[in-house]
Every structure is written in structure tokens, then in C-alpha cells.
XYZ file of C-alpha atoms in Angstrom:
315
model
C -0.179 0.038 0.004
C 1.663 2.935 -1.224
C 0.551 6.930 -0.747
C 0.888 9.429 -3.234
C 0.646 12.834 -3.902
C -1.952 12.626 -6.368
C -3.763 16.505 -7.020
C -2.317 19.393 -8.055
C -4.786 22.618 -6.896
C -2.304 24.142 -4.188
C 1.118 21.721 -4.797
C 1.010 24.414 -8.312
C -0.154 27.332 -5.855
C 1.100 28.040 -2.123
C -1.841 29.496 -1.081
C -4.518 26.860 0.470
C -4.606 23.925 2.941
C -4.061 20.338 2.220
C -7.124 18.056 2.252
C -7.320 14.685 1.455
C -8.241 14.525 -1.817
C -4.268 16.890 -2.860
C -3.557 12.540 -2.127
C -4.032 8.914 -3.066
C -3.761 5.642 -1.367
C -2.899 2.621 -3.960
C -1.708 -1.311 -3.531
C 1.108 -1.959 -5.820
C 3.217 -5.035 -6.179
C 6.977 -4.810 -4.887
C 10.128 -6.433 -6.809
C 10.256 -10.096 -5.518
C 14.206 -9.856 -5.300
C 16.401 -8.129 -2.313
C 19.405 -7.237 -4.399
C 23.024 -6.722 -2.876
C 23.147 -4.083 -0.108
C 19.165 -3.389 0.205
C 16.586 -4.608 2.651
C 12.895 -5.427 2.837
C 11.192 -3.557 5.203
C 8.138 -3.611 6.801
C 7.221 0.195 7.829
C 6.136 0.813 11.566
C 6.504 4.573 12.436
C 5.855 7.553 10.100
C 6.140 11.027 11.155
C 3.608 13.315 9.677
C 5.409 17.257 10.039
C 4.292 20.885 9.357
C 7.327 20.796 7.202
C 5.353 18.440 4.878
C 3.276 21.521 3.792
C 6.190 23.179 2.249
C 6.746 20.201 0.179
C 3.353 20.520 -1.736
C 4.649 23.381 -3.269
C 7.277 23.567 -6.492
C 9.784 25.306 -4.121
C 10.330 24.620 -0.819
C 11.626 27.038 0.166
C 14.638 25.562 1.473
C 17.772 23.928 -0.302
C 17.845 20.435 1.922
C 14.043 20.078 1.546
C 12.987 18.636 -1.948
C 9.032 19.069 -3.501
C 6.839 16.305 -3.269
C 6.389 14.862 -7.093
C 3.101 14.741 -8.157
C 2.093 10.242 -8.294
C 5.280 9.708 -6.811
C 5.624 7.897 -3.245
C 5.681 10.868 -0.183
C 8.473 10.226 2.054
C 8.958 11.548 5.344
C 10.838 10.436 8.418
C 10.419 6.597 8.986
C 10.498 3.409 11.270
C 10.825 0.076 10.223
C 11.333 -3.743 10.496
C 13.706 -5.680 8.394
C 12.367 -8.473 7.161
C 14.761 -10.448 4.697
C 18.713 -8.584 4.528
C 21.014 -8.966 1.805
C 23.559 -5.966 3.840
C 26.224 -6.605 5.204
C 25.489 -4.623 8.321
C 22.036 -4.840 9.139
C 19.965 -8.744 9.679
C 16.916 -9.510 10.136
C 14.808 -8.097 12.802
C 16.856 -5.064 13.330
C 15.166 -1.721 13.470
C 16.160 1.044 11.561
C 15.523 4.164 10.689
C 15.696 7.494 7.526
C 14.901 10.515 7.425
C 13.508 9.554 3.730
C 10.988 6.781 4.516
C 8.974 5.905 0.951
C 4.859 6.433 3.045
C 3.928 2.783 1.918
C 3.020 -0.218 4.053
C 6.422 -2.537 3.019
C 9.311 -1.617 0.621
C 13.223 -2.635 -0.275
C 15.321 -0.416 0.629
C 19.210 0.757 0.350
C 20.773 -0.345 3.596
C 22.866 2.432 3.256
C 20.832 5.009 3.927
C 18.997 3.545 6.928
C 20.549 3.925 10.271
C 20.092 0.755 12.776
C 18.011 1.938 16.190
C 18.810 0.680 19.529
C 15.435 0.195 21.585
C 16.466 -0.046 24.949
C 18.015 3.493 24.815
C 14.323 4.451 24.396
C 13.020 2.300 27.393
C 11.619 -0.092 24.124
C 9.380 2.858 23.131
C 10.664 2.981 19.410
C 8.289 5.930 17.849
C 10.500 7.949 20.222
C 13.522 7.834 17.640
C 10.932 10.530 15.044
C 10.131 12.746 17.830
C 11.870 13.334 21.439
C 15.275 11.081 20.625
C 14.596 12.502 16.439
C 15.346 15.340 14.216
C 12.259 16.511 16.653
C 14.033 16.472 19.820
C 17.228 17.231 18.399
C 15.387 20.412 16.360
C 15.045 21.438 20.538
C 17.974 21.150 21.804
C 20.207 22.106 18.994
C 18.453 25.016 19.065
C 18.541 25.829 22.448
C 22.236 25.560 22.735
C 23.361 27.416 19.081
C 20.784 30.049 18.645
C 19.392 30.254 22.708
C 22.732 31.129 24.311
C 21.325 29.813 27.843
C 23.137 30.539 30.577
C 22.610 28.283 33.870
C 22.372 31.041 36.609
C 21.753 33.789 34.079
C 17.846 34.324 35.370
C 16.414 33.935 32.034
C 13.084 33.937 31.121
C 12.059 31.416 28.103
C 8.908 31.549 25.316
C 7.857 29.168 23.605
C 4.632 29.158 21.258
C 3.153 25.995 19.792
C 4.263 24.560 22.804
C 1.882 21.988 23.287
C 3.407 20.836 19.929
C 6.177 17.466 19.451
C 8.485 19.919 19.718
C 7.495 23.022 21.674
C 6.695 20.868 24.308
C 10.015 19.239 24.303
C 11.793 22.808 23.895
C 10.361 24.492 27.312
C 11.675 21.421 29.193
C 14.981 21.546 27.623
C 15.228 25.260 27.998
C 14.668 24.485 32.130
C 17.043 21.988 31.798
C 19.935 23.651 30.401
C 19.543 26.708 33.053
C 16.480 29.269 32.742
C 14.796 29.868 35.523
C 11.372 30.451 33.631
C 9.403 28.829 30.764
C 6.378 30.096 29.721
C 4.162 28.358 27.013
C 1.845 29.252 24.433
C -0.582 27.058 23.256
C -4.196 26.488 21.817
C -6.044 24.694 23.962
C -6.626 24.578 28.527
C -6.167 21.194 28.752
C -3.015 21.033 26.366
C -1.885 24.426 28.897
C -2.533 22.482 31.541
C -0.559 19.671 30.235
C 2.068 21.523 29.995
C 2.839 23.059 33.492
C 1.023 20.524 35.470
C 3.288 17.754 33.237
C 5.931 19.000 31.609
C 7.297 21.838 33.922
C 6.467 24.721 32.488
C 5.791 27.401 35.176
C 2.838 28.877 33.047
C 0.570 28.781 29.632
C -1.502 30.937 27.854
C -3.746 30.169 26.032
C -3.902 32.206 22.666
C -7.797 32.049 21.515
C -8.741 32.972 25.088
C -7.860 36.793 26.787
C -5.093 38.727 25.832
C -2.387 37.267 25.301
C 0.173 40.231 25.317
C -1.336 41.357 28.655
C -0.874 38.018 29.979
C 2.817 37.431 28.958
C 3.254 41.085 30.372
C 1.853 39.212 33.825
C 3.429 36.225 33.446
C 7.008 37.329 32.370
C 7.759 40.426 34.437
C 11.666 40.909 33.948
C 10.646 40.732 30.101
C 11.721 38.139 27.568
C 15.348 36.852 26.982
C 14.662 33.658 24.800
C 12.196 33.099 22.331
C 11.670 29.457 20.831
C 9.203 30.222 17.876
C 7.045 27.118 16.169
C 4.647 29.705 15.082
C 5.330 33.129 13.633
C 2.317 35.957 12.790
C 0.560 37.722 15.544
C 1.832 35.369 18.252
C 5.105 35.996 17.523
C 5.262 40.053 16.927
C 3.190 40.069 20.155
C 6.306 38.338 22.330
C 8.921 39.876 20.093
C 7.292 43.084 21.502
C 8.067 42.400 24.785
C 11.934 40.742 24.230
C 14.590 42.115 26.487
C 17.974 43.994 24.847
C 19.968 41.424 23.281
C 17.488 38.914 23.502
C 17.095 35.646 21.281
C 14.637 34.400 19.042
C 15.287 30.777 18.181
C 13.961 30.522 14.493
C 12.175 26.974 14.348
C 9.072 26.974 12.430
C 6.394 29.389 11.436
C 3.316 27.201 10.821
C 1.282 30.437 10.794
C 2.422 30.744 7.605
C 3.150 27.795 5.081
C -0.480 27.729 3.484
C 0.406 31.972 2.157
C 2.827 32.400 -0.743
C 5.324 34.025 1.874
C 9.191 33.853 1.652
C 11.037 31.952 4.176
C 12.051 32.846 6.945
C 8.581 35.555 6.790
C 10.036 39.213 7.078
C 8.770 41.088 10.319
C 6.267 44.236 10.275
C 8.244 47.734 10.360
C 7.338 48.354 12.964
C 8.114 44.839 14.859
C 11.258 44.517 12.746
C 12.020 48.022 14.244
C 12.107 46.603 18.170
C 13.984 43.727 17.053
C 17.352 46.070 15.482
C 16.633 48.066 17.977
C 17.228 46.136 20.977
C 19.565 43.796 19.049
C 17.191 40.499 19.040
C 18.752 37.648 17.066
C 16.693 36.133 14.629
C 18.537 34.048 12.513
C 17.342 30.904 10.302
C 17.655 27.308 12.180
C 18.303 24.246 10.299
C 18.907 21.246 12.132
C 20.693 19.527 9.292
C 23.486 21.494 9.517
C 24.570 21.050 12.550
C 24.622 16.749 12.078
C 28.260 16.364 13.553
C 26.596 16.941 17.337
C 23.671 14.766 16.422
C 25.236 11.544 17.942
C 26.261 13.310 21.238
C 22.905 15.257 20.675
C 20.808 12.170 20.695
C 22.101 10.082 23.575
C 22.024 13.155 25.307
C 18.307 13.419 24.487
C 18.152 9.437 25.719
C 19.542 9.873 28.893
C 17.533 12.742 29.852
C 14.530 10.408 28.927
C 15.664 7.453 30.869
C 15.593 9.897 33.819
C 12.352 10.882 33.313
C 13.386 14.559 33.037
C 11.602 14.917 29.583
C 8.057 13.731 29.631
C 7.021 12.777 26.107
C 3.656 12.973 24.860
């Protein structure tokens, strides 16, 4: 069973919301034989992520992201189990992952492009390798370390937008582990806000769909904002930036509120917000986790250690 990108209504026009009709599910016959260096795998998990909206445009806005092609099998982060192997380093029963895993129930893949997984590192929760111990966790950890300038004992306040999402919920916890003294999340329901505070150790959370976000931010961050982990862009980010301190830092992780619009990445700030950013010397640099793959192994081990110790809660 394969999932294809099918309908071009929005792939050839950058404005629009993805719908089920943009995709097609098919059954197909696989090759009978596995060639030297290949493995046959059964798919266990696929990760469906916001960045994939950008892959539905001819121009993804990023050098490292290729657009999905019409009538070709979609792909992304995935995990599977080896069912047959002709690769020297992979055996039947091994769990493997790839950032370009095809959206199909079974596949024959090049073994050199797969990474072998050790389930014990995540207490047997294999799917964590697509989340907290995968690209998502790496984005949160390396974003904070490379662009957040968090220093233990510096009494810094971090705000996270999209805080209940896969990356945001980790970023807030990691901000605390790295030394932030106060962490405030912004999410879209009371239930999410409650989980952030009660389960994930955020000091406070704001439901942006209720009340005055700017007013709540001022009350919850009386000393201003030192680090902003930005997943959403748009009005929410403009509100946060207006309350950031001199020489503070924006970790530009994502701009999900803008992905269905025809704007460049990262989207330009409104003139009044850009003026604040420049006057206060607030850094806002594009952040791509794949630029830091030399730090991947050590960072994944750190994430796994925090998971095993119960310091990083995963939903």
C-alpha cells in the first residue's frame, strides 16, 4: 500500500490548505528479489510533520527539502523492521530509520541509507526516535544550544509558542534543563496549557484563543523575555517580540501559521516589530538542524539519557 501526492490544486499554487483529496492510496506489487546491499522492510511508524506542507510547493523555500512529486510516493521520517537483508551490517529483525522513508507498508531500501536503532535507549518506545530522540528532539536541543544562548544562573525567561506540539513541549523542558529560570508556553486549548504546567514543568501557559495575550505575557514574564522558541510566527510572535529584552534571542524553529501562504521563509516581520528587533539587538537567525549533524550522536544520547531519567516527558 502506497500513498501518493495526487492532486495539483495547491501544489502548483502556494496558497491553500491541504486536504485529503491531495493524496491517493494505492496497492502495488513489489519486486520479488532483494539485491546486494538492500533490505526489505516493514513500516512501523511514519512521522507527519508541519514542514511537509512546504514540500507540496514546487519551491519548498529550503535547499535541503525537495518537493514531493505528483504521482510519486510521499516520504519523510520513518521507522521499520528488517524482514530480509542482503546488507552486511543489517540483519532480519533489526529496527531501522530514515529521514526519507517512503509512505508505503513495505519497501525495498538501500541499507546504506538506513540507521540502525537501539530500542533500549528509549525504554523500548521506538516511535521516540521520530520524536523526542529524533529530529524533533534534536531541533529543540540544538536550537536552544546553538541559537538560544541559555546560561545556567543567568535568570533567563524563555517563551515557547506552539508549546504543546512535538517540538515545543520538548523545547520548554530542555530550556529548563539547560538553565532557564522561568519557562512560559503558548498553546491553543486549556487542556494543552494544563498539561504543559502539570506534567511538563512549565511555570505557566497561555491559551492564545482566550483573553489578551500581550497582557498575560506581561504578567507572567515581568522581567521581559530573554529567549523565544518560535514555532508559529505571525501575530503571536509579533506579540512576544514586542516584550523581548535588549540582546535577547529568537530561536527560529518554525513559522507554521504562515505555511499555507505565499511568503518567503523566514517571513519578514511587520515594520514596527522589525524596528523593535533591530533597536533591541534581538537575534533572529534561520535555524536548520541538519546543519549541525556533527553534533547529532552526542545530542541523541543526551536526549535518551533525559528520557530514561524521567527528566524529559513525552506525550
